[in-house]
Amino acid sequence: MASSLTKGSADPSTEKTFFGHPRGLATLFMTEMWERFSYYGMRALLVYYLVSGGADAATGSQGGGLAMTAATTTAIYSVYVSMVYLMAMPGGWFGDRVWGARKTVAIAGFVIIAGHVSLAVPGQAMFFVGLILVAAGSGLLKANISTMVGHLYDGPEDPRRDGGFTLFYIGINLGAFVAPLVVGTVGKEHNWHLGFALAAVGMALGLTQFLLGTKHLSPKSSLVPNPLTPEERKAVLTKVALAVLGVAVFYGAVVALGAYTLNWALVPLTLAGLFIPIAVLTRIKRDKDLSVTEQSKMTAYIFFFIAAAVFWMIYDQGGSTLSLFADDKTADTVFGLGFSATWYQSLNPLFVMALAPVFAWLWLWLARRNQEPNTIVKFAMGLVLIGASFFVFIVPMNMAGGDVKVSPMWLVSIYMIQTIGELCVSPVGLSVTTKMAPQKYASQMMGVWFLAVTAGDCITSLLSIAKVDLNGTWIIGFEALAAVIAGIAVYSYRKKVQSLMGSVH
């Protein structure tokens, strides 16, 4: 029993496990926990920093932000989040073809630290440099660290695999829970840049944990599955250089003509976030090297991708639309005790940590009785729940007005419903991606999964750029209805999708 539990770790003879899972899961758990602490701490500040203007003597707010409108703030926030997940695609490519997963994650850690340090330096220019670095580093890290979790198990049929990804997901949410309470409070209520600096410290701790624990990872994590040939490397460098030169010349001309506005950056990035996922899925689907079985699984995977994009379109507004509502229209006291609006960002990870073990146990309990819902049904449940959360959101939106602020329990309820939906989609989606990924695109397929987040957030950004009021009840109701209809559609086509998935449950 001991040997089977640790198979796939760097030292198969060890009997130590992490809650019955390979010991390397503990290393990846802690690394991701601290990386998420840095990311979610910074993200909890992002919207408030963008909208904050001068200091307000009446409320005691610190001011000192970038004083942008709510629409521009939501667009920047959505583009930023979408770029974090978009960069997971080249991050997976680097893991597959250049450095291997382990080395890519180590390099990513240093890039993320540099990004948070840049954010800690006052000034709009350094702020955007920091966002770019954090997005690039997070992309390099995300796809590869999830792939390394998969390396710890004995193939797609290992019964511990879903449970392992659920534990890993708890690590993500442990860091995400603490971050708004610490980084968010310090940054929003005291000093923005000190908060960003704390995020850098969190990533430094995560990188240290990773470098110390790499000996417990699978040897597969150090391999480059499909290394570039010298000819391919030269071609890639040439294309990158030409692309950078073209972008520099184009934007140089725009600036020289005095025509540059923020939309010159936001619109192209938003459109790229919509078209790149389509192009990537099309390229993989048309690859003639894939077997008939792999082609069939990719066809099924497209259904999951579209469903996930709809889900994340609504879910990620928890850090923008819901955050702005929390600060402006929701009471900031409970039982006479005041708290920062950033604390609402801790609700989702708190619920995940409370409910994820319950869901892991529930799926296993149902599986033993041959009653576990398959992946398709879980996705349908997640979509209906995320739609329901926005239907609930309409109620406090109509209650708040003027000086009237609603009870914090409305947002607590909304985040709880969204979390239950998330547990039906996110850890299950990570797992099914590793199960259905063609061997040729092992790490890159994790990047493809994250592109669903990119597509969903870019839709939100496009709406904001088009001046659609995302705080209006009609658009919230429309999004809610779209999610519920998508969930019903996924459920209706479950038999067709299952036949395309083959043996994958």
mmCIF file of C-alpha atoms in Angstrom, residues 7 27 55 69 72 83 98 176 227 240 266 304 319 344 352 444:
data_model
loop_
_atom_site.group_PDB
_atom_site.id
_atom_site.type_symbol
_atom_site.label_atom_id
_atom_site.label_comp_id
_atom_site.label_asym_id
_atom_site.label_seq_id
_atom_site.Cartn_x
_atom_site.Cartn_y
_atom_site.Cartn_z
ATOM 1 C CA LYS A 7 4.504 6.079 -6.765
ATOM 2 C CA THR A 27 5.345 21.125 -1.854
ATOM 3 C CA ALA A 55 -8.111 61.599 0.352
ATOM 4 C CA THR A 69 -14.130 55.767 -13.581
ATOM 5 C CA THR A 72 -12.576 52.002 -16.954
ATOM 6 C CA MET A 83 -4.194 38.320 -19.400
ATOM 7 C CA VAL A 98 11.817 25.070 -23.501
ATOM 8 C CA ALA A 176 -6.608 33.589 -1.184
ATOM 9 C CA PRO A 227 12.034 20.284 -26.897
ATOM 10 C CA VAL A 240 8.938 37.243 -31.476
ATOM 11 C CA LEU A 266 -7.542 47.744 -23.693
ATOM 12 C CA PHE A 304 -16.606 22.168 -21.463
ATOM 13 C CA GLY A 319 -13.664 41.186 -7.795
ATOM 14 C CA TYR A 344 -15.543 40.287 1.094
ATOM 15 C CA VAL A 352 -14.127 26.696 -0.607
ATOM 16 C CA GLN A 444 -0.336 23.386 -23.032
#
